Coordinates of C-alpha atoms and ligand atoms in Angstrom, one line a residue:
X1 CA 37.4 124.4 166.1
X2 CA 40.5 126.5 166.6
X3 CA 41.5 129.2 164.1
X4 CA 45.0 130.6 163.7
X5 CA 46.8 132.8 161.3
X6 CA 49.8 130.4 161.3
X7 CA 50.4 127.0 162.6
X8 CA 54.1 126.0 163.1
X9 CA 54.9 122.3 163.2
X10 CA 57.9 121.6 165.4
X11 CA 59.0 123.5 168.5
X12 CA 62.8 123.2 167.9
X13 CA 65.2 126.0 167.1
X14 CA 63.6 127.2 163.9
X15 CA 60.0 126.7 165.0
X16 CA 60.4 128.5 168.3
X17 CA 62.2 131.5 166.8
X18 CA 59.7 131.8 163.9
X19 CA 56.8 131.6 166.3
X20 CA 58.1 134.4 168.6
X21 CA 58.7 136.8 165.7
X22 CA 55.4 136.0 164.0
X23 CA 53.5 136.4 167.3
X24 CA 55.2 139.7 168.0
X25 CA 54.2 140.9 164.5
X26 CA 50.6 140.5 165.7
X27 CA 49.7 137.1 164.1
X28 CA 47.7 134.5 166.0
X29 CA 50.3 131.7 166.2
X30 CA 49.9 128.0 167.2
X31 CA 53.2 126.1 167.8
X32 CA 52.9 122.4 168.3
X33 CA 55.3 119.5 168.8
X34 CA 54.7 115.8 169.3
X35 CA 57.4 115.7 172.0
X36 CA 56.6 116.5 175.6
X37 CA 59.8 118.6 176.0
X38 CA 60.6 121.7 174.0
X39 CA 63.8 122.1 172.0
X40 CA 65.5 118.8 172.9
X41 CA 68.2 119.3 170.3
X42 CA 69.2 122.7 171.6
X43 CA 69.3 121.2 175.1
X44 CA 71.8 118.4 174.1
X45 CA 73.8 120.6 171.6
X46 CA 77.3 121.7 172.1
X47 CA 77.8 119.4 175.1
X48 CA 74.9 121.2 176.8
X49 CA 76.1 124.7 176.1
X50 CA 74.8 125.1 172.5
X51 CA 77.2 126.3 169.9
X52 CA 74.4 128.7 168.8
X53 CA 76.2 130.5 165.9
X54 CA 79.5 131.3 164.3
X55 CA 81.1 134.7 163.9
X56 CA 81.9 134.0 160.2
X57 CA 78.9 132.6 158.3
X58 CA 78.6 132.4 154.5
X59 CA 77.3 130.0 151.8
X60 CA 80.6 128.2 151.7
X61 CA 79.8 126.8 155.2
X62 CA 76.7 124.9 153.9
X63 CA 76.0 122.0 151.6
X64 CA 73.0 122.1 149.3
X65 CA 72.1 121.2 145.7
X66 CA 71.8 125.0 145.3
X67 CA 74.7 126.5 147.3
X68 CA 73.4 130.0 146.9
X69 CA 69.9 129.4 148.2
X70 CA 70.9 130.3 151.8
X71 CA 72.7 133.5 150.9
X72 CA 69.7 135.9 151.2
X73 CA 68.4 134.5 154.5
X74 CA 71.9 134.6 156.1
X75 CA 72.2 138.2 155.0
X76 CA 68.8 139.2 156.3
X77 CA 69.4 137.8 159.8
X78 CA 73.1 137.6 160.7
X79 CA 75.0 136.1 163.6
X80 CA 75.4 139.7 165.0
X81 CA 71.6 140.1 165.2
X82 CA 71.3 136.8 167.1
X83 CA 74.2 137.8 169.4
X84 CA 72.3 141.1 170.1
X85 CA 69.4 139.1 171.5
X86 CA 71.6 137.3 173.9
X87 CA 73.2 140.5 175.0
X88 CA 69.9 142.2 175.5
X89 CA 68.9 139.4 177.9
X90 CA 72.3 139.3 179.6
X91 CA 73.1 135.7 178.5
X92 CA 76.8 135.1 178.8
X93 CA 78.6 133.5 175.9
X94 CA 82.2 132.8 174.7
X95 CA 84.1 132.0 171.6
X96 CA 85.6 128.5 171.9
X97 CA 87.3 127.7 168.6
X98 CA 87.3 129.4 165.2
X99 CA 84.4 131.8 165.7
X100 CA 82.2 129.2 167.4
X101 CA 80.0 130.8 170.1
X102 CA 78.7 128.8 173.1
X103 CA 76.5 129.8 176.1
X104 CA 78.7 130.3 179.2
X105 CA 76.2 128.6 181.5
X106 CA 73.8 126.3 179.7
X107 CA 71.8 125.7 176.6
X108 CA 68.7 126.2 178.8
X109 CA 69.4 129.9 178.8
X110 CA 68.9 129.9 175.0
X111 CA 65.7 127.9 175.3
X112 CA 64.4 130.3 178.0
X113 CA 65.1 133.2 175.7
X114 CA 63.2 131.6 172.8
X115 CA 60.3 130.8 175.2
X116 CA 60.2 134.4 176.4
X117 CA 60.1 135.6 172.8
X118 CA 57.1 133.2 172.2
X119 CA 55.4 134.5 175.4
X120 CA 55.9 138.1 174.2
X121 CA 54.1 137.2 171.0
X122 CA 51.3 135.4 172.9
X123 CA 52.1 132.2 171.0
X124 CA 49.8 129.2 171.8
X125 CA 52.0 126.2 172.4
X126 CA 50.6 122.6 172.4
X127 CA 53.0 119.9 173.6
X128 CA 52.8 117.0 173.3
X129 CA 50.5 117.2 170.3
X130 CA 50.9 115.2 167.2
X131 CA 49.6 116.3 163.8
X132 CA 48.1 113.5 161.8
X133 CA 47.1 115.2 158.6
X134 CA 47.3 118.6 156.8
X135 CA 44.9 119.3 154.0
X136 CA 43.8 122.3 152.1
X137 CA 40.7 124.0 153.4
X138 CA 38.4 126.8 152.3
X139 CA 39.5 130.4 152.1
X140 CA 40.3 132.2 154.5
X141 CA 41.4 129.0 156.3
X142 CA 43.7 127.7 153.6
X143 CA 44.6 124.6 155.7
X144 CA 42.9 122.2 158.0
X145 CA 45.1 120.2 160.4
X146 CA 43.9 117.2 162.3
X147 CA 45.8 116.9 165.6
X148 CA 45.7 115.1 168.9
X149 CA 43.7 118.1 170.2
X150 CA 41.2 118.2 167.4
X151 CA 40.9 120.1 164.1
X152 CA 42.7 123.4 163.6
X153 CA 42.1 125.9 160.9
X154 CA 45.1 127.9 159.7
X155 CA 45.8 130.4 157.0
X156 CA 49.4 129.3 156.8
X157 CA 51.5 126.3 157.9
X158 CA 55.2 126.4 158.7
X159 CA 57.0 123.1 158.7
X160 CA 59.9 123.1 161.2
X161 CA 60.1 119.4 161.9
X162 CA 63.8 119.1 161.5
X163 CA 65.8 116.1 160.2
X164 CA 66.0 112.4 160.9
X165 CA 68.9 112.4 163.3
X166 CA 68.5 111.1 166.9
X167 CA 65.0 109.5 166.5
X168 CA 64.8 108.8 170.2
X169 CA 64.3 112.6 171.0
X170 CA 61.5 113.2 168.5
X171 CA 63.0 113.2 165.0
X172 CA 60.5 112.2 162.3
X173 CA 60.1 112.2 158.5
X174 CA 56.8 114.1 158.8
X175 CA 58.2 117.2 157.0
X176 CA 59.4 115.2 154.0
X177 CA 56.1 113.3 153.8
X178 CA 54.2 116.6 153.8
X179 CA 56.4 118.0 151.1
X180 CA 55.8 115.0 149.0
X181 CA 52.0 115.1 149.6
X182 CA 52.0 118.6 148.1
X183 CA 54.1 117.6 145.1
X184 CA 57.3 119.3 146.2
X185 CA 60.6 117.7 145.3
X186 CA 63.0 116.2 147.8
X187 CA 66.8 115.9 147.7
X188 CA 67.7 112.4 149.0
X189 CA 68.4 112.5 152.7
X190 CA 71.5 111.0 154.4
X191 CA 73.2 111.2 157.8
X192 CA 75.8 114.1 158.0
X193 CA 78.2 115.3 160.7
X194 CA 78.5 111.6 161.6
X195 CA 81.3 109.2 162.7
X196 CA 82.6 106.9 159.9
X197 CA 82.8 103.1 160.4
X198 CA 85.0 100.4 158.9
X199 CA 85.0 96.7 158.3
X200 CA 85.5 95.1 161.7
X201 CA 88.4 92.9 160.7
X202 CA 90.2 95.6 158.7
X203 CA 89.9 97.9 161.6
X204 CA 91.3 95.5 164.2
X205 CA 94.8 96.9 164.2
X206 CA 93.4 100.5 164.7
X207 CA 90.9 99.6 167.4
X208 CA 93.7 99.6 170.0
X209 CA 94.0 103.4 169.3
X210 CA 90.4 104.1 170.5
X211 CA 90.3 107.3 172.5
X212 CA 93.3 108.8 170.8
X213 CA 92.8 112.3 169.3
X214 CA 95.2 114.3 167.2
X215 CA 95.2 117.3 164.8
X216 CA 95.0 116.2 161.1
X217 CA 94.3 117.5 157.6
X218 CA 91.5 115.4 156.1
X219 CA 90.1 115.4 152.5
X220 CA 87.7 113.6 150.2
X221 CA 86.5 113.8 146.6
X222 CA 88.1 114.0 143.2
X223 CA 90.7 116.6 142.4
X224 CA 88.3 119.3 141.1
X225 CA 85.8 118.8 143.9
X226 CA 88.2 118.0 146.7
X227 CA 87.0 119.2 150.1
X228 CA 89.4 119.4 153.1
X229 CA 89.4 120.4 156.7
X230 CA 92.1 120.9 159.4
X231 CA 90.6 119.7 162.7
X232 CA 91.1 117.0 165.3
X233 CA 90.5 113.4 164.5
X234 CA 89.4 110.8 167.1
X235 CA 90.0 107.0 166.8
X236 CA 87.1 104.9 168.1
X237 CA 86.5 101.2 168.5
X238 CA 84.5 101.1 165.3
X239 CA 86.2 103.7 163.2
X240 CA 86.9 107.4 163.1
X241 CA 85.2 110.4 164.7
X242 CA 86.1 113.9 166.1
X243 CA 85.5 117.2 164.4
X244 CA 87.7 116.4 161.3
X245 CA 85.7 113.3 160.5
X246 CA 82.3 114.8 161.3
X247 CA 83.1 117.6 158.9
X248 CA 84.3 115.4 156.1
X249 CA 81.5 112.9 156.6
X250 CA 79.0 115.4 155.1
X251 CA 81.0 115.3 151.8
X252 CA 82.0 111.7 151.8
X253 CA 80.4 109.4 149.2
X254 CA 80.1 105.7 150.0
X255 CA 82.7 103.5 148.3
X256 CA 85.3 106.4 148.0
X257 CA 88.4 106.8 150.2
X258 CA 89.3 109.7 152.5
X259 CA 92.8 111.0 152.7
X260 CA 94.4 111.9 156.1
X261 CA 97.6 113.7 156.9
X262 CA 98.4 112.5 160.4
X263 CA 101.3 114.9 160.8
X264 CA 100.2 118.2 159.2
X265 CA 102.5 120.3 161.2
X266 CA 105.7 118.4 160.9
X267 CA 107.2 117.3 157.6
X268 CA 108.3 113.8 158.6
X269 CA 110.6 112.9 155.8
X270 CA 113.3 115.5 156.5
X271 CA 112.7 115.3 160.2
X272 CA 113.4 111.5 160.3
X273 CA 116.4 111.8 157.9
X274 CA 117.9 114.4 160.2
X275 CA 117.3 112.3 163.2
X276 CA 119.0 109.3 161.5
X277 CA 122.3 111.3 161.5
X278 CA 122.2 112.2 165.1
X279 CA 120.7 109.3 167.2
X280 CA 120.7 105.5 167.5
X281 CA 117.3 105.4 169.2
X282 CA 114.6 103.1 168.0
X283 CA 112.5 104.5 165.1
X284 CA 109.2 104.2 167.0
X285 CA 110.6 106.2 169.9
X286 CA 111.9 109.0 167.6
X287 CA 108.5 109.1 165.8
X288 CA 106.8 109.3 169.1
X289 CA 108.4 112.7 169.6
X290 CA 106.4 114.1 166.7
X291 CA 103.2 112.1 167.0
X292 CA 101.3 110.7 170.0
X293 CA 103.4 107.8 171.3
X294 CA 100.5 105.3 171.0
X295 CA 100.1 106.1 167.3
X296 CA 103.8 105.9 166.6
X297 CA 104.0 102.5 168.3
X298 CA 100.9 101.0 166.6
X299 CA 101.9 102.4 163.1
X300 CA 105.5 101.2 163.1
X301 CA 104.4 97.7 164.3
X302 CA 102.9 97.2 160.9
X303 CA 106.3 96.7 159.2
X304 CA 109.5 95.0 160.7
X305 CA 111.8 97.5 158.9
X306 CA 110.2 100.3 161.0
X307 CA 111.2 98.7 164.3
X308 CA 114.9 99.1 164.2
X309 CA 117.3 101.8 165.5
X310 CA 116.8 104.8 163.2
X311 CA 120.4 104.9 162.2
X312 CA 120.1 101.3 160.9
X313 CA 116.9 102.0 159.0
X314 CA 117.2 102.3 155.2
X315 CA 116.2 105.7 153.7
X316 CA 113.6 103.9 151.6
X317 CA 111.9 102.6 154.7
X318 CA 112.0 106.0 156.4
X319 CA 110.5 107.7 153.4
X320 CA 107.8 105.0 153.1
X321 CA 106.9 105.5 156.8
X322 CA 106.7 109.3 156.3
X323 CA 104.5 108.9 153.2
X324 CA 102.2 106.5 154.9
X325 CA 101.5 108.9 157.7
X326 CA 101.2 112.0 155.5
X327 CA 98.9 110.3 152.9
X328 CA 96.9 107.7 154.8
X329 CA 94.1 106.5 152.5
X330 CA 91.2 104.7 154.1
X331 CA 87.8 103.7 152.7
X332 CA 85.0 103.7 155.3
X333 CA 82.4 101.0 154.9
X334 CA 79.6 103.3 156.3
X335 CA 78.6 105.7 158.9
X336 CA 77.1 105.4 162.4
X337 CA 73.8 106.5 160.9
X338 CA 71.0 108.7 162.2
X339 CA 71.5 107.4 165.7
X340 CA 74.7 109.4 166.0
X341 CA 74.4 111.9 163.1
X342 CA 74.2 115.6 164.2
X343 CA 72.2 116.5 161.2
X344 CA 70.4 115.2 158.0
X345 CA 71.8 116.3 154.7
X346 CA 69.3 116.7 151.8
X347 CA 65.6 117.5 152.4
X348 CA 63.0 119.7 150.8
X349 CA 64.4 120.8 147.4
X350 CA 65.2 124.5 147.4
X351 CA 64.0 124.7 143.7
X352 CA 60.5 124.5 145.2
X353 CA 61.1 127.2 147.9
X354 CA 61.4 131.0 147.8
X355 CA 64.8 132.0 149.1
X356 CA 63.2 135.3 150.2
X357 CA 60.4 133.9 152.3
X358 CA 60.8 130.1 152.5
X359 CA 57.3 129.7 151.1
X360 CA 56.9 126.6 148.9
X361 CA 55.2 126.4 145.5
X362 CA 52.2 125.4 147.5
X363 CA 50.8 128.8 148.6
X364 CA 50.8 129.3 152.4
X365 CA 53.1 126.3 153.1
X366 CA 56.6 127.2 154.4
X367 CA 59.6 125.1 155.2
X368 CA 62.4 126.3 157.6
X369 CA 65.4 124.9 159.4
X370 CA 67.0 121.5 158.9
X371 CA 64.0 120.0 156.9
X372 CA 65.3 122.1 154.0
X373 CA 68.1 121.0 151.8
X374 CA 70.6 123.3 153.5
X375 CA 73.1 121.6 155.8
X376 CA 75.8 123.5 157.8
X377 CA 79.3 122.5 158.8
X378 CA 80.0 121.7 162.4
X379 CA 80.5 125.0 164.3
X380 CA 77.2 126.7 164.9
X381 CA 76.1 127.0 161.3
X382 CA 73.1 124.7 161.6
X383 CA 71.6 126.8 164.3
X384 CA 72.3 130.0 162.4
X385 CA 70.5 128.5 159.4
X386 CA 67.5 127.8 161.8
X387 CA 67.5 131.4 163.0
X388 CA 68.0 133.0 159.6
X389 CA 65.4 130.9 157.7
X390 CA 62.9 131.3 160.6
X391 CA 63.4 135.1 160.5
X392 CA 62.9 135.3 156.7
X393 CA 59.7 133.2 157.0
X394 CA 58.3 135.0 160.0
X395 CA 58.5 138.4 158.3
X396 CA 56.7 137.0 155.2
X397 CA 53.7 135.5 157.0
Ligands
FDA401 P1 64.9 120.5 165.5 O1 65.3 119.1 165.3 O2 65.6 121.4 166.4 O3 63.3 120.6 165.8 C1 62.3 119.9 165.2 C2 61.2 119.7 166.1 O4 60.1 119.1 165.4 C3 61.5 118.7 167.3 O5 61.2 119.4 168.5 C4 60.6 117.5 167.0 O6 60.1 116.9 168.2 C5 59.5 118.1 166.2 N1 58.8 117.2 165.3 C6 59.3 116.3 164.5 N2 58.3 115.6 163.8 C7 57.2 116.1 164.3 C8 55.8 115.8 164.0 N3 55.5 114.9 163.2 N4 54.9 116.5 164.7 C9 55.2 117.5 165.6 N5 56.5 117.8 165.9 C10 57.4 117.1 165.2 N6 73.9 122.7 165.5 C11 74.6 123.8 165.8 O7 74.5 124.7 165.1 N7 75.4 123.8 166.9 C12 75.5 122.8 167.8 O8 76.2 122.9 168.8 C13 74.8 121.6 167.5 N8 75.0 120.5 168.3 C14 74.2 119.4 168.0 C15 74.4 118.2 168.8 C16 73.6 117.1 168.6 C17 73.8 115.9 169.4 C18 72.7 117.1 167.5 C19 71.8 115.9 167.3 C20 72.5 118.2 166.7 C21 73.3 119.4 166.9 N9 73.2 120.5 166.1 C22 74.0 121.6 166.4 C23 72.3 120.5 165.0 C24 71.0 121.3 165.4 O9 70.6 120.8 166.6 C25 69.9 121.2 164.3 O10 70.4 121.5 163.1 C26 68.8 122.2 164.7 O11 68.2 121.8 165.9 C27 67.7 122.2 163.6 O12 66.6 123.0 164.0 P2 65.2 122.7 163.5 O13 64.3 123.6 164.3 O14 65.1 122.7 162.1 O15 64.9 121.2 164.0

């Protein structure tokens, strides 16, 4: 029988960070994961360079039924504190876009840092090792875990099993099941930061644009609760992707439309009206000076009145073309699902967790990282939540 002060389930971003800190605080820590490889999601994140945080992080960058829940943890452990760890170890990083920080060399540098922290805390790591059951035990071992390597007694259990996305690299619903077993509430889970798909027939005319990317303004939701982003959109064979669509997907509700301004930097109506007075060129060619030529050609092919020389095109037709591009309304039929989603929205209901410690209403049972109903935007926010929630928990154990 093995005895530990704390057993952490899941050796991903949150689990590794929590284990290192708890171990260095002098606790006997067991970290276990059913995957053979450690931190697979860090390894594949940010195109292999891990967008590990963002310079500007606040509650507005997260979705949750309780938008303020994350505030305390984010203040307790900030991006600057995580950056200081990388600097201490001489790991190079750079800002790519809007405060997003990436490793210069590889996400492996980050994984090595986290493993060094665990080694400094003399953390025992069992991988691969599945947990089959967690039940309450006798004091002082509040919990008894049955695992592939036998029974473990532990004073506390930290659940860091992440969300449901990318099942082929180890995602499971174990954390949610455990929460339910102990009577904790769950916020319904759904894929987030995920490409949106459309009815195959309705999408046929856009499928020819696959691979095309352009900056857009994108929005969803009713007036009062309208959410918008200015990012790049990517056309795919099945629908829409790219940062703009991943961001809006987290807010999109099935059955509702999304609004896209395909020309956010150029007001097309006055631009086309002006061109009408000075050139006899075909409208698709004029439009192609302001939008990607492929998009201009495909868009104007939808209406015969948009295929004439611009000086022979009626004002009404020009204005209709401009409006259709500035206010494109499309209703996705679904998403690419957990297979392609970067994260899972929803999770363990924050009403049943302490925002100070991440401990649940069940004494000694903690939840950190993505398994909690706190979901970040694209841009390093999900890793920062993993670090911040892990830090708060590790100092409370
Ligand atoms: P994480 O998923 O990292 O770890 C959970 C661990 O628990 C896994 O190792 C899993 O094997 C283990 N586990 C699950 N069930 C178990 C069980 N029953 N028993 C034992 N172990 C179990 N975020 C960001 O901020 N910047 C970025 O650049 C990216 N990029 C990115 C790319 C891609 C392709 C994906 C899929 C995701 C991202 N993300 C991201 C999101 C980010 O990876 C994610 O939010 C964090 O990894 C969450 O950290 P956790 O530790 O909570 O879960």
